[in-house]
mmCIF file of C-alpha atoms and ligand atoms in Angstrom:
data_model
loop_
_atom_site.group_PDB
_atom_site.id
_atom_site.type_symbol
_atom_site.label_atom_id
_atom_site.label_comp_id
_atom_site.label_asym_id
_atom_site.label_seq_id
_atom_site.Cartn_x
_atom_site.Cartn_y
_atom_site.Cartn_z
ATOM 1 C CA UNK A 1 -6.143 -71.257 51.171
ATOM 2 C CA UNK A 2 -8.522 -68.279 50.939
ATOM 3 C CA UNK A 3 -8.487 -65.388 53.426
ATOM 4 C CA UNK A 4 -9.940 -65.991 56.901
ATOM 5 C CA UNK A 5 -13.671 -65.328 57.240
ATOM 6 C CA UNK A 6 -14.234 -62.666 59.882
ATOM 7 C CA UNK A 7 -17.105 -63.323 62.266
ATOM 8 C CA UNK A 8 -18.588 -60.459 64.302
ATOM 9 C CA UNK A 9 -17.693 -61.981 67.677
ATOM 10 C CA UNK A 10 -14.786 -63.746 69.333
ATOM 11 C CA UNK A 11 -15.558 -66.895 71.319
ATOM 12 C CA UNK A 12 -12.489 -66.736 73.543
ATOM 13 C CA UNK A 13 -9.029 -65.212 73.577
ATOM 14 C CA UNK A 14 -6.088 -64.453 75.842
ATOM 15 C CA UNK A 15 -5.839 -60.779 76.783
ATOM 16 C CA UNK A 16 -2.491 -59.234 77.708
ATOM 17 C CA UNK A 17 0.762 -60.853 78.831
ATOM 18 C CA UNK A 18 1.488 -63.483 81.450
ATOM 19 C CA UNK A 19 -0.501 -61.503 84.027
ATOM 20 C CA UNK A 20 -3.474 -61.249 81.628
ATOM 21 C CA UNK A 21 -6.742 -63.166 81.525
ATOM 22 C CA UNK A 22 -9.042 -65.172 79.283
ATOM 23 C CA UNK A 23 -11.957 -63.295 77.783
ATOM 24 C CA UNK A 24 -14.866 -65.422 76.621
ATOM 25 C CA UNK A 25 -18.482 -65.140 75.610
ATOM 26 C CA UNK A 26 -20.745 -66.378 78.421
ATOM 27 C CA UNK A 27 -22.546 -68.885 76.187
ATOM 28 C CA UNK A 28 -25.188 -69.825 78.754
ATOM 29 C CA UNK A 29 -26.788 -66.402 78.207
ATOM 30 C CA UNK A 30 -27.123 -66.694 74.417
ATOM 31 C CA UNK A 31 -29.139 -65.742 72.459
ATOM 32 C CA UNK A 32 -30.692 -63.178 74.829
ATOM 33 C CA UNK A 33 -27.501 -61.542 75.958
ATOM 34 C CA UNK A 34 -24.030 -61.299 74.401
ATOM 35 C CA UNK A 35 -21.854 -60.837 77.458
ATOM 36 C CA UNK A 36 -18.099 -61.263 77.836
ATOM 37 C CA UNK A 37 -16.657 -62.698 81.036
ATOM 38 C CA UNK A 38 -13.081 -62.704 82.316
ATOM 39 C CA UNK A 39 -11.478 -65.875 83.660
ATOM 40 C CA UNK A 40 -8.390 -65.421 85.826
ATOM 41 C CA UNK A 41 -7.953 -68.596 87.903
ATOM 42 C CA UNK A 42 -8.007 -72.371 87.379
ATOM 43 C CA UNK A 43 -11.166 -72.867 89.518
ATOM 44 C CA UNK A 44 -12.900 -70.183 87.451
ATOM 45 C CA UNK A 45 -11.846 -71.986 84.259
ATOM 46 C CA UNK A 46 -13.060 -75.369 85.538
ATOM 47 C CA UNK A 47 -16.363 -73.733 86.448
ATOM 48 C CA UNK A 48 -16.673 -72.045 83.028
ATOM 49 C CA UNK A 49 -16.073 -75.391 81.281
ATOM 50 C CA UNK A 50 -18.469 -77.340 83.503
ATOM 51 C CA UNK A 51 -21.255 -74.716 83.251
ATOM 52 C CA UNK A 52 -20.811 -74.628 79.457
ATOM 53 C CA UNK A 53 -19.932 -70.924 79.489
ATOM 54 C CA UNK A 54 -17.278 -72.202 77.064
ATOM 55 C CA UNK A 55 -18.196 -75.428 75.275
ATOM 56 C CA UNK A 56 -17.618 -77.376 72.103
ATOM 57 C CA UNK A 57 -14.606 -79.684 71.959
ATOM 58 C CA UNK A 58 -11.994 -77.440 70.282
ATOM 59 C CA UNK A 59 -12.997 -74.367 72.336
ATOM 60 C CA UNK A 60 -12.721 -76.434 75.523
ATOM 61 C CA UNK A 61 -9.223 -77.455 74.376
ATOM 62 C CA UNK A 62 -8.162 -73.864 73.766
ATOM 63 C CA UNK A 63 -9.637 -72.822 77.130
ATOM 64 C CA UNK A 64 -7.755 -75.648 78.871
ATOM 65 C CA UNK A 65 -4.492 -74.548 77.224
ATOM 66 C CA UNK A 66 -5.053 -71.072 78.665
ATOM 67 C CA UNK A 67 -6.031 -72.733 81.967
ATOM 68 C CA UNK A 68 -2.529 -74.219 82.163
ATOM 69 C CA UNK A 69 -1.124 -70.671 82.052
ATOM 70 C CA UNK A 70 -3.486 -69.604 84.839
ATOM 71 C CA UNK A 71 -2.232 -72.546 86.880
ATOM 72 C CA UNK A 72 1.514 -71.952 86.616
ATOM 73 C CA UNK A 73 1.911 -68.215 86.333
ATOM 74 C CA UNK A 74 1.741 -67.602 90.106
ATOM 75 C CA UNK A 75 4.663 -69.936 90.821
ATOM 76 C CA UNK A 76 7.262 -68.406 93.121
ATOM 77 C CA UNK A 77 11.058 -68.807 92.777
ATOM 78 C CA UNK A 78 11.017 -71.918 95.013
ATOM 79 C CA UNK A 79 8.073 -73.584 93.296
ATOM 80 C CA UNK A 80 8.435 -76.450 90.844
ATOM 81 C CA UNK A 81 6.650 -75.134 87.739
ATOM 82 C CA UNK A 82 6.511 -78.555 86.099
ATOM 83 C CA UNK A 83 4.883 -80.102 89.170
ATOM 84 C CA UNK A 84 2.396 -77.215 89.255
ATOM 85 C CA UNK A 85 1.639 -77.807 85.572
ATOM 86 C CA UNK A 86 0.983 -81.506 86.237
ATOM 87 C CA UNK A 87 -1.359 -80.624 89.095
ATOM 88 C CA UNK A 88 -3.157 -78.026 86.946
ATOM 89 C CA UNK A 89 -3.588 -80.574 84.175
ATOM 90 C CA UNK A 90 -5.221 -83.040 86.591
ATOM 91 C CA UNK A 91 -7.623 -80.348 87.807
ATOM 92 C CA UNK A 92 -8.569 -79.126 84.325
ATOM 93 C CA UNK A 93 -8.910 -82.640 82.870
ATOM 94 C CA UNK A 94 -11.585 -83.410 85.465
ATOM 95 C CA UNK A 95 -13.808 -80.517 84.341
ATOM 96 C CA UNK A 96 -15.633 -82.567 81.670
ATOM 97 C CA UNK A 97 -14.867 -86.163 80.628
ATOM 98 C CA UNK A 98 -15.858 -86.648 76.984
ATOM 99 C CA UNK A 99 -14.230 -84.044 74.718
ATOM 100 C CA UNK A 100 -10.681 -85.350 74.317
ATOM 101 C CA UNK A 101 -9.477 -81.953 73.084
ATOM 102 C CA UNK A 102 -9.358 -80.922 76.754
ATOM 103 C CA UNK A 103 -6.795 -83.594 77.703
ATOM 104 C CA UNK A 104 -5.058 -83.200 74.331
ATOM 105 C CA UNK A 105 -4.424 -79.502 75.028
ATOM 106 C CA UNK A 106 -3.247 -79.883 78.642
ATOM 107 C CA UNK A 107 -1.046 -82.767 77.532
ATOM 108 C CA UNK A 108 0.439 -80.733 74.690
ATOM 109 C CA UNK A 109 1.317 -77.838 77.029
ATOM 110 C CA UNK A 110 2.800 -80.185 79.631
ATOM 111 C CA UNK A 111 4.876 -82.108 77.044
ATOM 112 C CA UNK A 112 6.164 -78.803 75.687
ATOM 113 C CA UNK A 113 7.167 -77.580 79.152
ATOM 114 C CA UNK A 114 9.050 -80.819 79.735
ATOM 115 C CA UNK A 115 11.283 -79.961 76.774
ATOM 116 C CA UNK A 116 12.094 -76.417 77.939
ATOM 117 C CA UNK A 117 15.513 -76.033 79.430
ATOM 118 C CA UNK A 118 15.193 -72.931 81.613
ATOM 119 C CA UNK A 119 14.193 -71.438 84.932
ATOM 120 C CA UNK A 120 10.678 -70.876 86.267
ATOM 121 C CA UNK A 121 10.084 -67.611 84.417
ATOM 122 C CA UNK A 122 11.185 -69.199 81.127
ATOM 123 C CA UNK A 123 8.810 -72.097 81.735
ATOM 124 C CA UNK A 124 5.916 -69.723 82.434
ATOM 125 C CA UNK A 125 6.604 -67.732 79.274
ATOM 126 C CA UNK A 126 6.814 -70.990 77.285
ATOM 127 C CA UNK A 127 3.470 -72.055 78.735
ATOM 128 C CA UNK A 128 1.765 -68.905 77.452
ATOM 129 C CA UNK A 129 3.423 -69.255 74.031
ATOM 130 C CA UNK A 130 2.230 -72.852 73.704
ATOM 131 C CA UNK A 131 -1.331 -71.995 74.784
ATOM 132 C CA UNK A 132 -1.442 -69.228 72.186
ATOM 133 C CA UNK A 133 -0.030 -71.640 69.580
ATOM 134 C CA UNK A 134 -2.970 -73.970 70.342
ATOM 135 C CA UNK A 135 -5.368 -71.043 69.853
ATOM 136 C CA UNK A 136 -3.712 -70.032 66.544
ATOM 137 C CA UNK A 137 -3.572 -73.652 65.401
ATOM 138 C CA UNK A 138 -7.272 -74.113 66.051
ATOM 139 C CA UNK A 139 -8.143 -71.093 63.925
ATOM 140 C CA UNK A 140 -6.010 -72.351 61.032
ATOM 141 C CA UNK A 141 -7.438 -75.858 61.366
ATOM 142 C CA UNK A 142 -10.994 -74.527 61.126
ATOM 143 C CA UNK A 143 -10.089 -72.705 57.898
ATOM 144 C CA UNK A 144 -8.534 -75.833 56.376
ATOM 145 C CA UNK A 145 -11.544 -78.001 57.250
ATOM 146 C CA UNK A 146 -13.870 -75.289 55.953
ATOM 147 C CA UNK A 147 -12.132 -75.288 52.571
ATOM 148 C CA UNK A 148 -12.196 -79.077 52.278
ATOM 149 C CA UNK A 149 -15.815 -79.365 53.409
ATOM 150 C CA UNK A 150 -17.037 -76.526 51.185
ATOM 151 C CA UNK A 151 -15.649 -78.451 48.229
ATOM 152 C CA UNK A 152 -18.386 -81.038 48.819
ATOM 153 C CA UNK A 153 -21.216 -78.486 48.807
ATOM 154 C CA UNK A 154 -22.807 -77.477 45.520
ATOM 155 C CA UNK A 155 -24.859 -74.349 44.895
ATOM 156 C CA UNK A 156 -28.416 -74.592 46.247
ATOM 157 C CA UNK A 157 -27.863 -77.424 48.751
ATOM 158 C CA UNK A 158 -29.723 -77.838 52.048
ATOM 159 C CA UNK A 159 -27.646 -79.003 54.999
ATOM 160 C CA UNK A 160 -28.570 -80.311 58.415
ATOM 161 C CA UNK A 161 -26.531 -79.980 61.597
ATOM 162 C CA UNK A 162 -26.929 -81.071 65.222
ATOM 163 C CA UNK A 163 -25.815 -79.193 68.361
ATOM 164 C CA UNK A 164 -23.323 -76.393 67.824
ATOM 165 C CA UNK A 165 -20.065 -77.104 66.055
ATOM 166 C CA UNK A 166 -19.645 -73.539 64.893
ATOM 167 C CA UNK A 167 -17.492 -70.555 65.737
ATOM 168 C CA UNK A 168 -18.771 -70.702 69.299
ATOM 169 C CA UNK A 169 -17.358 -74.218 69.645
ATOM 170 C CA UNK A 170 -13.844 -73.246 68.512
ATOM 171 C CA UNK A 171 -11.423 -70.313 68.458
ATOM 172 C CA UNK A 172 -12.039 -69.992 64.708
ATOM 173 C CA UNK A 173 -15.057 -70.425 62.457
ATOM 174 C CA UNK A 174 -16.050 -73.852 63.708
ATOM 175 C CA UNK A 175 -15.858 -77.419 62.526
ATOM 176 C CA UNK A 176 -19.220 -78.560 61.084
ATOM 177 C CA UNK A 177 -20.222 -74.974 60.329
ATOM 178 C CA UNK A 178 -16.862 -74.084 58.730
ATOM 179 C CA UNK A 179 -17.821 -75.633 55.342
ATOM 180 C CA UNK A 180 -21.066 -73.664 55.517
ATOM 181 C CA UNK A 181 -19.337 -70.344 56.237
ATOM 182 C CA UNK A 182 -16.811 -71.052 53.494
ATOM 183 C CA UNK A 183 -19.417 -72.110 50.909
ATOM 184 C CA UNK A 184 -21.468 -69.003 51.760
ATOM 185 C CA UNK A 185 -18.381 -66.785 51.330
ATOM 186 C CA UNK A 186 -17.743 -68.468 47.959
ATOM 187 C CA UNK A 187 -21.190 -67.278 46.844
ATOM 188 C CA UNK A 188 -22.922 -70.677 46.982
ATOM 189 C CA UNK A 189 -26.555 -70.484 48.060
ATOM 190 C CA UNK A 190 -27.119 -72.799 51.008
ATOM 191 C CA UNK A 191 -29.923 -73.403 53.492
ATOM 192 C CA UNK A 192 -29.211 -74.903 56.899
ATOM 193 C CA UNK A 193 -31.575 -76.874 59.133
ATOM 194 C CA UNK A 194 -30.442 -76.769 62.781
ATOM 195 C CA UNK A 195 -31.651 -79.347 65.318
ATOM 196 C CA UNK A 196 -32.494 -77.542 68.556
ATOM 197 C CA UNK A 197 -30.509 -80.157 70.601
ATOM 198 C CA UNK A 198 -32.243 -81.062 73.837
ATOM 199 C CA UNK A 199 -31.755 -80.496 76.690
ATOM 200 C CA UNK A 200 -29.428 -77.479 76.623
ATOM 201 C CA UNK A 201 -30.522 -76.223 73.197
ATOM 202 C CA UNK A 202 -27.096 -75.521 71.700
ATOM 203 C CA UNK A 203 -28.691 -75.739 68.244
ATOM 204 C CA UNK A 204 -31.481 -73.283 68.982
ATOM 205 C CA UNK A 205 -29.582 -70.903 71.233
ATOM 206 C CA UNK A 206 -26.168 -70.955 69.571
ATOM 207 C CA UNK A 207 -26.150 -72.429 66.027
ATOM 208 C CA UNK A 208 -29.257 -70.500 64.966
ATOM 209 C CA UNK A 209 -27.802 -67.354 66.538
ATOM 210 C CA UNK A 210 -24.420 -67.518 64.839
ATOM 211 C CA UNK A 211 -25.749 -68.544 61.400
ATOM 212 C CA UNK A 212 -28.356 -65.784 61.506
ATOM 213 C CA UNK A 213 -25.645 -63.249 62.370
ATOM 214 C CA UNK A 214 -23.615 -64.462 59.385
ATOM 215 C CA UNK A 215 -26.584 -63.965 57.072
ATOM 216 C CA UNK A 216 -26.970 -67.687 56.337
ATOM 217 C CA UNK A 217 -30.485 -69.032 55.760
ATOM 218 C CA UNK A 218 -31.233 -71.127 58.872
ATOM 219 C CA UNK A 219 -34.367 -73.038 59.888
ATOM 220 C CA UNK A 220 -34.801 -74.443 63.381
ATOM 221 C CA UNK A 221 -36.066 -78.000 63.965
ATOM 222 C CA UNK A 222 -36.771 -79.926 67.158
ATOM 223 C CA UNK A 223 -34.582 -83.032 67.445
ATOM 224 C CA UNK A 224 -37.362 -85.462 66.562
ATOM 225 C CA UNK A 225 -37.960 -83.823 63.179
ATOM 226 C CA UNK A 226 -34.712 -84.700 61.382
ATOM 227 C CA UNK A 227 -35.964 -87.968 59.860
ATOM 228 C CA UNK A 228 -39.199 -86.322 58.725
ATOM 229 C CA UNK A 229 -37.342 -83.516 56.977
ATOM 230 C CA UNK A 230 -35.034 -86.024 55.259
ATOM 231 C CA UNK A 231 -38.068 -88.069 54.176
ATOM 232 C CA UNK A 232 -39.437 -84.897 52.566
ATOM 233 C CA UNK A 233 -36.229 -84.761 50.490
ATOM 234 C CA UNK A 234 -35.177 -81.475 52.054
ATOM 235 C CA UNK A 235 -31.653 -82.462 53.176
ATOM 236 C CA UNK A 236 -28.717 -82.956 50.793
ATOM 237 C CA UNK A 237 -26.079 -83.679 53.421
ATOM 238 C CA UNK A 238 -25.460 -83.642 57.163
ATOM 239 C CA UNK A 239 -22.459 -81.967 58.802
ATOM 240 C CA UNK A 240 -21.742 -82.552 62.500
ATOM 241 C CA UNK A 241 -18.759 -82.034 64.785
ATOM 242 C CA UNK A 242 -17.297 -84.468 67.288
ATOM 243 C CA UNK A 243 -16.032 -84.610 70.852
ATOM 244 C CA UNK A 244 -13.947 -87.735 70.392
ATOM 245 C CA UNK A 245 -13.199 -90.059 67.484
ATOM 246 C CA UNK A 246 -11.609 -93.443 68.111
ATOM 247 C CA UNK A 247 -9.012 -95.168 65.943
ATOM 248 C CA UNK A 248 -11.648 -97.281 64.187
ATOM 249 C CA UNK A 249 -13.579 -94.162 63.087
ATOM 250 C CA UNK A 250 -16.421 -94.289 65.649
ATOM 251 C CA UNK A 251 -17.659 -90.756 66.324
ATOM 252 C CA UNK A 252 -18.814 -89.434 69.679
ATOM 253 C CA UNK A 253 -20.878 -86.256 69.544
ATOM 254 C CA UNK A 254 -23.815 -84.543 71.249
ATOM 255 C CA UNK A 255 -26.660 -86.840 72.284
ATOM 256 C CA UNK A 256 -29.022 -87.288 69.350
ATOM 257 C CA UNK A 257 -26.312 -87.374 66.678
ATOM 258 C CA UNK A 258 -26.555 -91.182 66.346
ATOM 259 C CA UNK A 259 -30.265 -90.908 65.510
ATOM 260 C CA UNK A 260 -29.502 -88.328 62.835
ATOM 261 C CA UNK A 261 -26.869 -90.678 61.367
ATOM 262 C CA UNK A 262 -29.322 -93.587 61.351
ATOM 263 C CA UNK A 263 -31.920 -91.479 59.554
ATOM 264 C CA UNK A 264 -29.319 -90.195 57.087
ATOM 265 C CA UNK A 265 -28.231 -93.759 56.314
ATOM 266 C CA UNK A 266 -31.860 -94.813 55.815
ATOM 267 C CA UNK A 267 -32.488 -92.011 53.332
ATOM 268 C CA UNK A 268 -29.092 -92.178 51.609
ATOM 269 C CA UNK A 269 -28.088 -88.703 52.811
ATOM 270 C CA UNK A 270 -24.292 -88.247 53.169
ATOM 271 C CA UNK A 271 -23.269 -87.917 56.833
ATOM 272 C CA UNK A 272 -20.051 -85.885 57.239
ATOM 273 C CA UNK A 273 -18.128 -85.388 60.473
ATOM 274 C CA UNK A 274 -15.871 -82.336 60.609
ATOM 275 C CA UNK A 275 -13.198 -82.545 63.292
ATOM 276 C CA UNK A 276 -9.537 -81.667 63.825
ATOM 277 C CA UNK A 277 -7.023 -84.426 64.567
ATOM 278 C CA UNK A 278 -6.954 -83.137 68.171
ATOM 279 C CA UNK A 279 -10.412 -84.759 68.453
ATOM 280 C CA UNK A 280 -9.066 -88.182 67.445
ATOM 281 C CA UNK A 281 -8.054 -90.179 70.511
ATOM 282 C CA UNK A 282 -5.127 -92.405 69.489
ATOM 283 C CA UNK A 283 -5.385 -94.315 72.783
ATOM 284 C CA UNK A 284 -8.887 -95.679 72.144
ATOM 285 C CA UNK A 285 -9.701 -98.305 69.534
ATOM 286 C CA UNK A 286 -13.498 -98.266 69.742
ATOM 287 C CA UNK A 287 -16.278 -95.829 70.591
ATOM 288 C CA UNK A 288 -17.402 -98.226 73.315
ATOM 289 C CA UNK A 289 -14.393 -97.110 75.380
ATOM 290 C CA UNK A 290 -15.285 -93.391 75.379
ATOM 291 C CA UNK A 291 -16.328 -91.978 78.766
ATOM 292 C CA UNK A 292 -19.768 -90.451 78.302
ATOM 293 C CA UNK A 293 -20.605 -87.460 80.450
ATOM 294 C CA UNK A 294 -23.858 -87.532 82.409
ATOM 295 C CA UNK A 295 -25.332 -84.146 83.220
ATOM 296 C CA UNK A 296 -27.576 -83.161 86.165
ATOM 297 C CA UNK A 297 -31.207 -84.344 85.897
ATOM 298 C CA UNK A 298 -32.410 -80.766 86.429
ATOM 299 C CA UNK A 299 -31.115 -79.802 82.968
ATOM 300 C CA UNK A 300 -33.907 -82.049 81.645
ATOM 301 C CA UNK A 301 -36.641 -81.609 84.249
ATOM 302 C CA UNK A 302 -36.344 -77.872 84.775
ATOM 303 C CA UNK A 303 -34.050 -76.490 82.127
ATOM 304 C CA UNK A 304 -34.030 -72.720 81.778
ATOM 305 C CA UNK A 305 -35.980 -72.209 84.999
ATOM 306 C CA UNK A 306 -39.310 -73.893 84.259
ATOM 307 C CA UNK A 307 -40.248 -77.349 85.537
ATOM 308 C CA UNK A 308 -41.397 -79.588 82.672
ATOM 309 C CA UNK A 309 -41.538 -83.010 84.378
ATOM 310 C CA UNK A 310 -43.181 -84.300 87.569
ATOM 311 C CA UNK A 311 -41.239 -84.054 90.840
ATOM 312 C CA UNK A 312 -39.422 -87.280 91.637
ATOM 313 C CA UNK A 313 -39.441 -88.730 88.098
ATOM 314 C CA UNK A 314 -36.366 -90.836 87.262
ATOM 315 C CA UNK A 315 -34.080 -89.262 84.659
ATOM 316 C CA UNK A 316 -31.203 -90.593 82.553
ATOM 317 C CA UNK A 317 -29.027 -87.831 81.126
ATOM 318 C CA UNK A 318 -26.072 -88.921 78.940
ATOM 319 C CA UNK A 319 -24.777 -85.828 77.143
ATOM 320 C CA UNK A 320 -23.185 -87.667 74.195
ATOM 321 C CA UNK A 321 -23.663 -90.732 72.019
ATOM 322 C CA UNK A 322 -21.475 -92.708 69.636
ATOM 323 C CA UNK A 323 -22.166 -93.095 65.927
ATOM 324 C CA UNK A 324 -20.481 -96.226 64.565
ATOM 325 C CA UNK A 325 -17.974 -95.689 61.759
ATOM 326 C CA UNK A 326 -20.202 -97.751 59.447
ATOM 327 C CA UNK A 327 -22.707 -94.850 59.340
ATOM 328 C CA UNK A 328 -20.096 -92.167 58.602
ATOM 329 C CA UNK A 329 -19.668 -91.082 54.984
ATOM 330 C CA UNK A 330 -16.521 -89.100 55.712
ATOM 331 C CA UNK A 331 -14.486 -87.401 58.412
ATOM 332 C CA UNK A 332 -13.142 -84.043 57.294
ATOM 333 C CA UNK A 333 -9.892 -83.188 59.081
ATOM 334 C CA UNK A 334 -7.218 -80.544 58.517
ATOM 335 C CA UNK A 335 -5.014 -83.109 56.765
ATOM 336 C CA UNK A 336 -7.654 -84.359 54.358
ATOM 337 C CA UNK A 337 -10.972 -86.140 54.009
ATOM 338 C CA UNK A 338 -11.185 -89.681 55.362
ATOM 339 C CA UNK A 339 -13.804 -91.422 53.209
ATOM 340 C CA UNK A 340 -15.702 -94.298 54.842
ATOM 341 C CA UNK A 341 -13.402 -94.294 57.901
ATOM 342 C CA UNK A 342 -11.807 -97.424 59.306
ATOM 343 C CA UNK A 343 -8.793 -98.098 61.508
ATOM 344 C CA UNK A 344 -6.263 -98.075 58.681
ATOM 345 C CA UNK A 345 -7.477 -94.767 57.230
ATOM 346 C CA UNK A 346 -7.775 -93.016 60.612
ATOM 347 C CA UNK A 347 -4.281 -94.157 61.617
ATOM 348 C CA UNK A 348 -2.945 -92.981 58.271
ATOM 349 C CA UNK A 349 -4.459 -89.514 58.849
ATOM 350 C CA UNK A 350 -2.974 -89.390 62.354
ATOM 351 C CA UNK A 351 0.475 -90.221 60.955
ATOM 352 C CA UNK A 352 0.120 -87.516 58.288
ATOM 353 C CA UNK A 353 -0.758 -85.104 61.110
ATOM 354 C CA UNK A 354 2.489 -85.972 62.885
ATOM 355 C CA UNK A 355 0.988 -88.183 65.618
ATOM 356 C CA UNK A 356 3.288 -91.097 66.436
ATOM 357 C CA UNK A 357 1.359 -94.304 67.022
HETATM 358 O O1 MRU B 1 -21.976 -80.113 75.505
HETATM 359 P P1 MRU B 1 -21.331 -79.301 74.416
HETATM 360 O O2 MRU B 1 -22.122 -78.097 74.026
HETATM 361 O O3 MRU B 1 -19.898 -78.981 74.743
HETATM 362 O O4 MRU B 1 -21.319 -80.293 73.171
HETATM 363 C C1 MRU B 1 -20.772 -79.836 71.970
HETATM 364 C C2 MRU B 1 -20.857 -80.822 70.869
HETATM 365 O O5 MRU B 1 -21.345 -81.917 71.029
HETATM 366 C C3 MRU B 1 -20.224 -80.440 69.562
HETATM 367 O O6 MRU B 1 -20.932 -80.987 68.503
HETATM 368 C C4 MRU B 1 -18.785 -80.969 69.551
HETATM 369 O O7 MRU B 1 -18.093 -80.551 70.667
HETATM 370 C C5 MRU B 1 -18.055 -80.556 68.335
HETATM 371 S S1 MRU B 1 -17.697 -78.845 68.423
HETATM 372 C C6 MRU B 1 -16.791 -78.324 67.137
#
């Protein structure tokens, strides 16, 4: 694998030892302000996840792993650290329902603690080590997916993405944007079209910001333009991330992704999903079973402080949708590319990634 690509910002990290804190970019302020915040308690972490100060499935997972440390580190000599960890997991898991990386990370830390044979201080130290291992693992996973995905991109291609599945959605260089960063570093000329992603504008505020900072040619589109731009022959392939993939290969991602996939299928444009195995939910067999988050109506009627709809209008605000596996050209994971995903191929990838089914 080639050397890591250094980006000029760090989405989130653990600072210091067991008495340290999480430092993260306050993503709600982008692109106007690049501010770091410090998170020191579980309620602060739940709030940061819910407000989308930290967002994107893998980054939420890393944050939740650190959240487990925040939850157990204050345990006194008479406290049951494992019970505290279970309680912390329940609290963190309720922060947002759709991105399975959150529950995957809290589960991984808890399972690890259950194997540690030691006293409270050993358990706390093990908790921090495991959370940092999740952070390190995410960075390595992004690099692996970037290499595999970049192999699909040829010089001069135009790529379309939806929402933000970049460095700001992970601890590394992203999922859907990782092939773009890698291809760019390999000297391939690429152009990226970024859907703005209503209502919270992760594409406009975050994807456009991070690609611009990396010196990658990026053009902003409103969500309704994707089909038009494909019809004009301007898109060679689509790369998106995912919040949860089910065993049959259905892909849940930011609302609007399904429409992009339908348009891509209509125009014969390859539709690639880039996601680590921590995004694959081995417990669910179909996308129909994925809990879809609904966000407050105000994010649609008066997002960013200006009212854009009449008072009292009814609003429906699902934050994610599900693209059926039949529309997915491939899922790029850290253990390989799953072409035309189905249950057998997804389960095979999970087994290769060490997940027992
Ligand atoms: O609501 P968000 O901003 O957390 O939604 C993020 C997305 O939908 C991303 O595409 C997904 O999490 C993949 S991130 C690598």
